[in-house]
Coordinates of N, CA and C and ligand atoms in Angstrom, one line a residue:
M1 N -11.7 -5.4 -6.2 CA -12.9 -4.7 -6.3 C -12.9 -3.8 -7.5
S2 N -14.1 -3.7 -8.1 CA -14.1 -2.8 -9.3 C -14.2 -1.3 -8.9
T3 N -13.7 -0.5 -9.8 CA -13.7 0.9 -9.4 C -15.1 1.6 -9.6
S4 N -16.1 0.7 -9.9 CA -17.5 1.3 -9.9 C -18.0 1.6 -8.5
R5 N -17.3 1.2 -7.5 CA -17.7 1.5 -6.1 C -16.6 2.4 -5.4
V6 N -16.0 3.3 -6.2 CA -15.0 4.2 -5.7 C -15.5 5.6 -5.9
V7 N -15.5 6.4 -4.8 CA -15.9 7.8 -4.9 C -14.6 8.6 -4.6
A8 N -14.1 9.4 -5.5 CA -12.9 10.1 -5.4 C -13.2 11.6 -5.1
I9 N -12.7 12.1 -4.0 CA -13.0 13.5 -3.6 C -11.7 14.3 -3.5
D10 N -11.4 15.2 -4.4 CA -10.2 16.0 -4.4 C -10.5 17.4 -4.1
G11 N -9.5 18.2 -3.7 CA -9.7 19.6 -3.5 C -8.6 20.1 -2.5
P12 N -8.5 21.5 -2.4 CA -7.5 22.1 -1.5 C -7.9 21.9 -0.1
S13 N -7.0 22.3 0.8 CA -7.2 22.2 2.3 C -8.4 23.2 2.6
G14 N -9.2 22.7 3.6 CA -10.2 23.6 4.1 C -11.5 23.7 3.2
S15 N -11.5 22.9 2.1 CA -12.7 23.0 1.3 C -13.8 22.1 1.9
G16 N -13.6 21.5 3.0 CA -14.6 20.7 3.7 C -14.5 19.2 3.3
K17 N -13.4 18.8 2.6 CA -13.2 17.5 2.1 C -13.4 16.4 3.2
S18 N -12.7 16.6 4.3 CA -12.8 15.5 5.3 C -14.1 15.2 5.9
S19 N -14.8 16.3 6.4 CA -16.1 16.1 6.9 C -17.1 15.6 5.9
T20 N -16.9 16.1 4.7 CA -17.8 15.7 3.6 C -17.6 14.2 3.2
S21 N -16.3 13.9 3.1 CA -16.0 12.5 2.6 C -16.5 11.5 3.6
R22 N -16.2 11.8 4.9 CA -16.7 10.8 6.0 C -18.2 10.7 6.0
A23 N -18.9 11.8 5.8 CA -20.4 11.7 5.9 C -20.9 11.0 4.6
V24 N -20.3 11.2 3.5 CA -20.7 10.5 2.3 C -20.5 9.0 2.4
A25 N -19.3 8.7 3.0 CA -19.0 7.2 3.2 C -20.1 6.6 4.1
A26 N -20.4 7.3 5.2 CA -21.4 6.8 6.2 C -22.7 6.6 5.5
R27 N -23.1 7.6 4.7 CA -24.4 7.6 4.1 C -24.5 6.5 3.1
L28 N -23.4 6.2 2.4 CA -23.5 5.2 1.3 C -23.0 3.8 1.8
G29 N -22.7 3.7 3.1 CA -22.2 2.4 3.6 C -20.9 2.0 3.0
L30 N -20.0 2.9 2.7 CA -18.7 2.6 2.2 C -17.6 2.9 3.2
A31 N -16.4 2.3 2.9 CA -15.2 2.6 3.7 C -14.8 4.0 3.4
Y32 N -13.7 4.5 4.1 CA -13.2 5.9 3.9 C -11.7 5.9 4.1
L33 N -11.1 6.6 3.1 CA -9.6 6.7 3.2 C -9.2 8.1 3.1
D34 N -8.4 8.6 4.1 CA -7.9 10.0 4.1 C -6.5 9.9 3.7
T35 N -6.2 10.2 2.4 CA -4.8 10.1 1.9 C -3.9 11.2 2.4
G36 N -4.5 12.4 2.8 CA -3.7 13.4 3.3 C -3.1 13.0 4.7
A37 N -3.9 12.2 5.4 CA -3.4 11.7 6.7 C -2.1 10.8 6.5
M38 N -2.1 10.1 5.3 CA -0.9 9.2 5.0 C 0.3 10.1 4.8
Y39 N 0.1 11.2 4.0 CA 1.3 12.1 3.7 C 1.7 12.8 5.0
R40 N 0.7 13.1 5.9 CA 1.0 13.7 7.2 C 1.8 12.7 8.1
A41 N 1.3 11.4 8.1 CA 2.0 10.4 8.9 C 3.4 10.1 8.5
M42 N 3.6 10.1 7.2 CA 4.9 9.9 6.6 C 5.8 11.1 7.1
T43 N 5.3 12.3 7.0 CA 6.0 13.5 7.4 C 6.4 13.4 8.9
W44 N 5.4 13.0 9.7 CA 5.6 12.9 11.2 C 6.8 11.9 11.4
A45 N 6.8 10.8 10.7 CA 7.8 9.8 10.9 C 9.2 10.3 10.5
L46 N 9.2 11.1 9.4 CA 10.5 11.6 9.0 C 11.0 12.6 10.0
L47 N 10.1 13.5 10.5 CA 10.5 14.5 11.5 C 11.1 13.8 12.8
Q48 N 10.4 12.7 13.2 CA 10.8 11.9 14.4 C 12.2 11.4 14.2
A49 N 12.5 10.9 12.9 CA 13.8 10.3 12.6 C 14.8 11.4 12.3
K50 N 14.5 12.7 12.5 CA 15.4 13.8 12.3 C 15.9 13.9 10.8
V51 N 15.0 13.5 9.9 CA 15.4 13.6 8.5 C 15.1 15.1 8.1
D52 N 16.0 15.7 7.3 CA 15.8 17.0 6.8 C 14.8 16.9 5.7
V53 N 13.6 17.4 6.0 CA 12.5 17.3 5.0 C 12.6 18.1 3.7
T54 N 13.6 19.0 3.7 CA 13.9 19.8 2.5 C 14.9 19.1 1.6
D55 N 15.4 18.0 2.1 CA 16.4 17.2 1.3 C 15.7 16.0 0.7
A56 N 15.3 16.2 -0.6 CA 14.5 15.2 -1.3 C 15.1 13.8 -1.3
E57 N 16.4 13.8 -1.5 CA 17.1 12.5 -1.5 C 17.0 11.8 -0.2
A58 N 17.2 12.5 0.9 CA 17.2 11.9 2.2 C 15.7 11.5 2.5
V59 N 14.8 12.3 2.1 CA 13.4 11.9 2.3 C 13.0 10.6 1.6
A60 N 13.5 10.5 0.3 CA 13.2 9.4 -0.5 C 13.8 8.1 0.1
T61 N 15.0 8.2 0.6 CA 15.6 7.0 1.2 C 14.9 6.6 2.5
A62 N 14.6 7.6 3.4 CA 14.1 7.2 4.7 C 12.6 6.8 4.5
A63 N 11.9 7.2 3.5 CA 10.5 6.9 3.4 C 10.3 5.4 3.3
H64 N 11.2 4.7 2.7 CA 11.1 3.3 2.5 C 11.1 2.5 3.8
T65 N 11.6 3.1 4.9 CA 11.7 2.4 6.2 C 10.4 2.6 7.0
V66 N 9.5 3.4 6.6 CA 8.3 3.8 7.4 C 7.1 2.8 7.0
T67 N 6.5 2.3 8.1 CA 5.3 1.4 7.9 C 4.1 2.1 8.4
L68 N 3.2 2.4 7.4 CA 1.9 3.0 7.8 C 0.8 2.0 7.8
A69 N -0.2 2.3 8.6 CA -1.5 1.5 8.6 C -2.7 2.4 8.7
S70 N -3.6 2.3 7.8 CA -4.8 3.2 7.8 C -6.0 2.4 8.1
G71 N -6.8 2.9 9.1 CA -8.1 2.2 9.4 C -9.2 3.0 8.6
T72 N -10.1 2.3 8.0 CA -11.0 2.9 7.0 C -12.5 3.0 7.4
D73 N -12.7 2.9 8.7 CA -14.1 3.1 9.2 C -14.4 4.6 9.2
P74 N -15.4 5.1 8.5 CA -15.7 6.5 8.4 C -16.1 7.1 9.8
A75 N -16.6 6.2 10.7 CA -17.0 6.6 12.1 C -15.8 6.9 12.9
S76 N -14.7 6.2 12.7 CA -13.4 6.4 13.5 C -12.2 6.0 12.7
P77 N -11.8 6.9 11.7 CA -10.7 6.6 10.9 C -9.4 6.6 11.7
T78 N -8.4 5.7 11.5 CA -7.2 5.7 12.3 C -6.0 5.8 11.4
I79 N -4.9 6.2 12.0 CA -3.6 6.1 11.2 C -2.5 5.8 12.2
Y80 N -1.7 4.8 11.8 CA -0.6 4.3 12.7 C 0.7 4.4 11.9
V81 N 1.8 4.7 12.6 CA 3.2 4.6 12.1 C 3.9 3.6 12.9
D82 N 4.4 2.5 12.3 CA 5.1 1.5 13.0 C 4.3 1.1 14.3
G83 N 3.0 0.9 14.2 CA 2.2 0.5 15.3 C 1.8 1.6 16.3
Q84 N 2.2 2.8 16.1 CA 1.9 3.9 17.0 C 0.8 4.8 16.4
D85 N -0.3 5.0 17.2 CA -1.4 5.9 16.8 C -0.9 7.3 16.7
V86 N -0.9 7.9 15.5 CA -0.4 9.3 15.3 C -1.5 10.2 14.9
S87 N -2.8 9.9 15.1 CA -3.8 10.7 14.6 C -3.8 12.1 15.2
V88 N -3.4 12.3 16.4 CA -3.3 13.6 17.0 C -2.1 14.4 16.5
P89 N -0.8 13.9 16.7 CA 0.3 14.7 16.3 C 0.4 15.0 14.8
I90 N -0.2 14.3 13.9 CA -0.2 14.6 12.5 C -0.9 15.9 12.2
R91 N -1.8 16.3 13.1 CA -2.5 17.6 12.9 C -1.8 18.8 13.4
G92 N -0.7 18.6 14.1 CA 0.1 19.7 14.7 C 0.8 20.6 13.7
E93 N 1.2 21.8 14.2 CA 1.8 22.8 13.3 C 3.1 22.3 12.6
E94 N 3.9 21.5 13.3 CA 5.2 21.1 12.8 C 5.0 20.3 11.5
V95 N 4.0 19.3 11.6 CA 3.7 18.4 10.5 C 3.1 19.3 9.4
T96 N 2.1 20.1 9.7 CA 1.4 20.9 8.7 C 2.4 21.8 7.9
A97 N 3.4 22.3 8.6 CA 4.4 23.1 7.9 C 5.3 22.3 7.0
A98 N 5.6 21.0 7.3 CA 6.6 20.2 6.6 C 5.9 19.3 5.5
V99 N 4.6 19.1 5.5 CA 4.0 18.1 4.7 C 4.0 18.4 3.2
S100 N 3.9 19.6 2.8 CA 3.8 19.9 1.4 C 5.2 19.6 0.7
P101 N 6.3 20.0 1.3 CA 7.6 19.6 0.6 C 7.8 18.1 0.6
V102 N 7.3 17.4 1.6 CA 7.5 15.9 1.6 C 6.6 15.3 0.5
A103 N 5.4 15.9 0.3 CA 4.4 15.4 -0.7 C 4.9 15.7 -2.1
T104 N 5.9 16.5 -2.3 CA 6.4 16.8 -3.7 C 7.4 15.7 -4.1
V105 N 7.9 14.9 -3.1 CA 9.0 14.0 -3.5 C 8.4 12.7 -4.2
P106 N 8.8 12.5 -5.5 CA 8.2 11.5 -6.3 C 8.2 10.1 -5.6
A107 N 9.3 9.8 -4.9 CA 9.5 8.4 -4.3 C 8.4 8.3 -3.2
V108 N 8.1 9.3 -2.5 CA 7.1 9.3 -1.4 C 5.7 9.0 -2.1
R109 N 5.4 9.8 -3.2 CA 4.1 9.6 -3.8 C 4.0 8.2 -4.4
H110 N 5.1 7.7 -5.0 CA 5.0 6.4 -5.5 C 4.7 5.3 -4.5
L111 N 5.3 5.4 -3.3 CA 5.1 4.5 -2.2 C 3.6 4.6 -1.7
L112 N 3.2 5.8 -1.5 CA 1.9 6.0 -0.9 C 0.7 5.7 -1.9
V113 N 0.9 6.0 -3.2 CA -0.1 5.7 -4.2 C -0.3 4.2 -4.3
A114 N 0.9 3.5 -4.2 CA 0.8 2.0 -4.3 C 0.0 1.5 -3.1
R115 N 0.3 2.0 -1.9 CA -0.4 1.6 -0.7 C -1.9 1.9 -0.8
Q116 N -2.2 3.1 -1.3 CA -3.6 3.5 -1.4 C -4.3 2.6 -2.4
R117 N -3.7 2.2 -3.5 CA -4.4 1.3 -4.4 C -4.6 0.0 -3.8
D118 N -3.7 -0.5 -3.0 CA -3.9 -1.8 -2.3 C -5.1 -1.7 -1.3
I119 N -5.2 -0.6 -0.6 CA -6.4 -0.5 0.3 C -7.7 -0.4 -0.5
I120 N -7.7 0.3 -1.6 CA -8.9 0.5 -2.4 C -9.3 -0.9 -3.0
A121 N -8.2 -1.6 -3.5 CA -8.5 -2.9 -4.1 C -9.1 -3.9 -3.0
G122 N -8.6 -3.8 -1.8 CA -9.1 -4.7 -0.7 C -10.4 -4.3 -0.1
S123 N -11.0 -3.2 -0.5 CA -12.3 -2.7 0.0 C -13.4 -3.2 -0.8
D124 N -14.6 -3.0 -0.2 CA -15.8 -3.4 -0.9 C -16.6 -2.1 -1.3
G125 N -15.8 -1.1 -1.7 CA -16.4 0.2 -2.0 C -15.9 1.2 -1.0
I126 N -15.4 2.4 -1.5 CA -14.7 3.3 -0.6 C -14.8 4.7 -1.1
V127 N -14.8 5.7 -0.2 CA -14.7 7.1 -0.5 C -13.2 7.4 -0.2
V128 N -12.5 8.0 -1.2 CA -11.1 8.3 -1.0 C -10.9 9.8 -1.2
E129 N -10.3 10.5 -0.2 CA -10.1 11.9 -0.3 C -8.7 12.3 -0.5
G130 N -8.3 13.3 -1.2 CA -7.0 13.7 -1.4 C -6.8 14.9 -2.4
R131 N -5.7 14.8 -3.2 CA -5.5 15.9 -4.2 C -5.4 15.3 -5.6
D132 N -5.0 14.0 -5.6 CA -4.7 13.4 -6.9 C -5.5 12.1 -7.1
I133 N -6.6 11.9 -6.4 CA -7.3 10.6 -6.4 C -8.0 10.4 -7.8
G134 N -8.7 11.4 -8.2 CA -9.4 11.2 -9.5 C -8.5 11.4 -10.7
S135 N -7.3 12.0 -10.5 CA -6.4 12.2 -11.6 C -5.3 11.1 -11.7
V136 N -4.9 10.5 -10.6 CA -3.7 9.6 -10.6 C -4.1 8.2 -9.9
V137 N -4.6 8.3 -8.7 CA -4.7 7.1 -7.9 C -5.8 6.2 -8.5
V138 N -7.0 6.7 -8.8 CA -8.1 5.9 -9.4 C -8.8 6.7 -10.5
P139 N -8.1 6.9 -11.6 CA -8.7 7.8 -12.7 C -10.0 7.3 -13.2
D140 N -10.3 5.9 -13.0 CA -11.6 5.4 -13.5 C -12.6 5.2 -12.4
A141 N -12.4 6.0 -11.3 CA -13.4 5.9 -10.2 C -14.8 6.3 -10.8
A142 N -15.8 5.6 -10.2 CA -17.2 5.8 -10.7 C -17.7 7.3 -10.5
V143 N -17.2 7.9 -9.4 CA -17.6 9.2 -9.1 C -16.4 10.0 -8.8
K144 N -16.2 11.2 -9.4 CA -15.1 12.1 -9.1 C -15.6 13.5 -8.8
I145 N -15.2 13.9 -7.6 CA -15.7 15.2 -7.2 C -14.5 16.1 -7.0
Y146 N -14.6 17.4 -7.4 CA -13.5 18.4 -7.1 C -14.2 19.5 -6.3
L147 N -13.8 19.5 -5.0 CA -14.5 20.3 -4.0 C -13.6 21.6 -3.8
V148 N -14.2 22.7 -4.0 CA -13.5 24.0 -3.9 C -14.3 24.9 -2.9
A149 N -13.6 26.0 -2.5 CA -14.2 27.1 -1.7 C -13.3 28.3 -1.7
D150 N -13.8 29.5 -1.5 CA -13.0 30.7 -1.5 C -12.0 30.5 -0.3
P151 N -10.7 31.1 -0.5 CA -9.7 31.0 0.5 C -10.2 31.5 1.9
G152 N -10.9 32.6 1.9 CA -11.4 33.2 3.2 C -12.3 32.2 3.9
A153 N -13.2 31.5 3.2 CA -14.1 30.6 3.8 C -13.4 29.3 4.3
R154 N -12.4 28.9 3.5 CA -11.6 27.7 3.9 C -10.8 28.0 5.2
A155 N -10.2 29.3 5.3 CA -9.4 29.6 6.4 C -10.3 29.6 7.7
V156 N -11.5 30.2 7.6 CA -12.4 30.2 8.7 C -12.7 28.8 9.2
R157 N -13.0 27.9 8.3 CA -13.2 26.5 8.6 C -12.0 25.8 9.3
R158 N -10.9 26.0 8.7 CA -9.7 25.4 9.2 C -9.3 25.9 10.5
A159 N -9.5 27.2 10.7 CA -9.2 27.8 12.1 C -10.1 27.2 13.1
A160 N -11.4 27.0 12.7 CA -12.3 26.5 13.7 C -11.9 25.1 14.1
E161 N -11.4 24.3 13.1 CA -11.0 22.9 13.4 C -9.8 22.9 14.3
T162 N -8.8 23.8 14.0 CA -7.5 23.7 14.8 C -7.5 24.6 16.0
G163 N -8.5 25.4 16.2 CA -8.6 26.3 17.3 C -7.7 27.6 17.2
A164 N -7.2 27.8 15.9 CA -6.3 29.0 15.7 C -7.2 30.2 15.8
T165 N -6.6 31.3 16.4 CA -7.4 32.5 16.6 C -7.2 33.5 15.5
D166 N -6.1 33.4 14.7 CA -5.8 34.3 13.6 C -6.2 33.7 12.3
A167 N -7.4 34.0 11.8 CA -7.9 33.4 10.5 C -7.0 33.9 9.3
S168 N -6.5 35.1 9.4 CA -5.8 35.6 8.3 C -4.4 34.9 8.2
A169 N -3.8 34.5 9.3 CA -2.6 33.8 9.3 C -2.9 32.4 8.7
T170 N -4.0 31.8 9.1 CA -4.4 30.5 8.6 C -4.6 30.6 7.1
E171 N -5.2 31.7 6.6 CA -5.4 31.8 5.2 C -4.1 31.9 4.4
R172 N -3.1 32.7 5.0 CA -1.8 32.8 4.3 C -1.2 31.4 4.2
S173 N -1.3 30.6 5.3 CA -0.7 29.3 5.3 C -1.4 28.4 4.3
L174 N -2.7 28.5 4.2 CA -3.4 27.6 3.2 C -3.0 28.0 1.8
V175 N -3.0 29.3 1.5 CA -2.7 29.7 0.2 C -1.2 29.3 -0.2
R176 N -0.3 29.3 0.8 CA 1.1 28.9 0.5 C 1.1 27.4 0.2
R177 N 0.3 26.6 1.0 CA 0.3 25.2 0.7 C -0.4 24.9 -0.7
D178 N -1.5 25.6 -1.0 CA -2.1 25.4 -2.3 C -1.1 25.6 -3.4
Q179 N -0.3 26.7 -3.2 CA 0.6 27.1 -4.3 C 1.6 25.9 -4.5
I180 N 2.2 25.3 -3.4 CA 3.1 24.2 -3.5 C 2.4 23.0 -4.1
D181 N 1.2 22.7 -3.6 CA 0.5 21.5 -4.0 C 0.0 21.6 -5.5
S182 N -0.3 22.8 -6.0 CA -0.8 23.0 -7.4 C 0.3 23.1 -8.4
T183 N 1.5 23.5 -7.9 CA 2.6 23.7 -8.9 C 3.7 22.6 -8.9
R184 N 3.5 21.6 -8.1 CA 4.6 20.6 -8.0 C 4.5 19.8 -9.3
A185 N 5.7 19.2 -9.7 CA 5.8 18.5 -11.0 C 5.0 17.2 -11.0
T186 N 5.1 16.5 -9.8 CA 4.4 15.1 -9.8 C 3.0 15.3 -9.2
S187 N 2.0 14.9 -9.9 CA 0.6 14.8 -9.5 C 0.1 16.1 -8.8
P188 N 0.2 17.3 -9.5 CA -0.3 18.5 -8.9 C -1.8 18.4 -8.6
L189 N -2.2 19.3 -7.6 CA -3.7 19.4 -7.4 C -4.3 20.0 -8.6
L190 N -5.3 19.3 -9.2 CA -6.0 19.8 -10.3 C -7.4 19.1 -10.4
K191 N -8.3 19.7 -11.2 CA -9.6 19.1 -11.4 C -9.4 18.0 -12.4
A192 N -9.7 16.7 -12.0 CA -9.5 15.6 -12.9 C -10.5 15.6 -14.0
T193 N -10.1 15.0 -15.1 CA -11.0 14.8 -16.3 C -12.2 14.1 -15.8
G194 N -13.4 14.6 -16.1 CA -14.6 13.9 -15.7 C -15.1 14.2 -14.3
A195 N -14.3 15.1 -13.6 CA -14.8 15.4 -12.2 C -15.9 16.4 -12.2
V196 N -16.8 16.3 -11.2 CA -17.8 17.3 -11.0 C -17.3 18.3 -10.0
Q197 N -17.3 19.6 -10.4 CA -16.8 20.6 -9.4 C -17.9 21.1 -8.5
I198 N -17.7 21.1 -7.2 CA -18.7 21.7 -6.3 C -18.0 22.8 -5.5
D199 N -18.6 24.0 -5.5 CA -18.1 25.1 -4.7 C -18.9 25.2 -3.4
S200 N -18.2 24.9 -2.3 CA -18.9 24.8 -1.0 C -18.9 26.1 -0.2
T201 N -18.4 27.2 -0.8 CA -18.3 28.5 -0.1 C -19.7 28.8 0.6
H202 N -20.8 28.7 -0.2 CA -22.0 29.2 0.4 C -23.0 28.0 0.6
L203 N -22.4 26.8 0.7 CA -23.3 25.6 1.0 C -23.0 25.1 2.4
S204 N -24.0 24.5 3.0 CA -23.8 23.8 4.3 C -23.2 22.4 4.0
L205 N -22.6 21.8 5.1 CA -22.1 20.5 4.9 C -23.1 19.5 4.4
D206 N -24.3 19.6 5.0 CA -25.4 18.7 4.6 C -25.7 18.8 3.1
D207 N -25.7 20.1 2.6 CA -26.0 20.3 1.2 C -25.0 19.7 0.3
V208 N -23.7 19.8 0.7 CA -22.6 19.2 -0.2 C -22.7 17.7 -0.1
V209 N -22.9 17.2 1.1 CA -23.0 15.7 1.2 C -24.2 15.2 0.4
Q210 N -25.3 15.9 0.4 CA -26.5 15.4 -0.3 C -26.2 15.5 -1.8
A211 N -25.6 16.5 -2.3 CA -25.3 16.6 -3.7 C -24.4 15.5 -4.2
I212 N -23.4 15.1 -3.4 CA -22.5 14.0 -3.7 C -23.2 12.7 -3.7
V213 N -24.0 12.5 -2.6 CA -24.8 11.2 -2.5 C -25.7 11.1 -3.7
D214 N -26.3 12.2 -4.2 CA -27.2 12.1 -5.4 C -26.4 11.7 -6.6
I215 N -25.2 12.3 -6.8 CA -24.4 12.0 -7.9 C -24.0 10.5 -7.8
A216 N -23.6 10.1 -6.6 CA -23.1 8.7 -6.4 C -24.2 7.7 -6.7
H217 N -25.4 8.0 -6.2 CA -26.5 7.1 -6.5 C -26.8 6.9 -8.0
A218 N -26.7 8.0 -8.7 CA -27.0 7.9 -10.1 C -25.9 7.1 -10.8
S219 N -24.6 7.3 -10.4 CA -23.5 6.5 -11.0 C -23.5 5.0 -10.6
L220 N -23.8 4.8 -9.3 CA -23.8 3.4 -8.9 C -24.9 2.6 -9.5
E221 N -26.1 3.3 -9.7 CA -27.2 2.8 -10.3 C -26.9 2.4 -11.8
A222 N -26.2 3.4 -12.5 CA -25.9 3.2 -13.9 C -24.9 2.0 -14.1
A223 N -24.1 1.8 -13.0 CA -23.1 0.7 -13.1 C -23.6 -0.7 -12.9
R224 N -24.9 -0.8 -12.4 CA -25.5 -2.1 -12.1 C -25.7 -2.9 -13.3
Ligands
LIG301 O1 -5.6 17.2 3.1 P1 -4.4 17.5 4.1 O2 -4.3 18.9 4.4 O3 -4.4 16.6 5.3 O4 -3.1 17.1 3.2 C1 -1.9 17.2 3.7 C2 -0.8 17.4 2.6 O5 -0.7 16.2 1.8 C3 -1.2 18.6 1.7 O6 -0.1 19.5 1.6 C4 -1.3 17.9 0.3 C5 -0.7 16.6 0.5 N1 -1.5 15.6 -0.2 C6 -1.2 15.2 -1.5 O7 -0.2 15.7 -2.0 N2 -1.8 14.2 -2.1 C7 -2.9 13.6 -1.6 N3 -3.6 12.7 -2.2 C8 -3.3 14.0 -0.3 C9 -2.6 15.0 0.4

């Protein structure tokens, strides 16, 4: 598939990436890939195998033994580890606390980026969300969006998703993960060259989705 039908959506946690990306995919009739879920599923598998996730060498070795499968229907995305549906446990606190260090390990990124490129190549057009999609995974995507929001607004959204009652603790956890994700040596979170930045702090989900659909229509039209 040509990258003229790829929409890359990057940004920090809680910026509204997942709801936005799924809705954009549904509106454009494209597939949807949540790459964060892949890093989370890898982390879940390593925790299950009792791998010390702070030991980069142990993580790199064990990562090669994990088989992930991602379903790309925006109406019901799925993620499996060795045939087991892990969509619920990968959202738990244990995985959330361990995923950033796992995502800093270059061997893990190498494996997952290769897998993501295979899925993208096998699709007939796809919205891909993550941290390094426009910068590393598909730098020549037709549409690149960098979605941001104030930490306070992101924490309120994330707490509503997870049912957490203490939004300030959620904000501290988000800011800590942002710090690790933005400063890691391999593929840090950053606005990719050519990406359009959208600040969702004061926008509704519908407004953000519409803005991206408009940008995508213009690019997909231009690519015809
Ligand atoms: O989007 P999320 O919160 O589910 O992402 C989980 C973790 O995975 C987060 O710490 C950043 C990392 N990640 C990454 O490093 N690269 C991606 N393309 C997607 C997620």
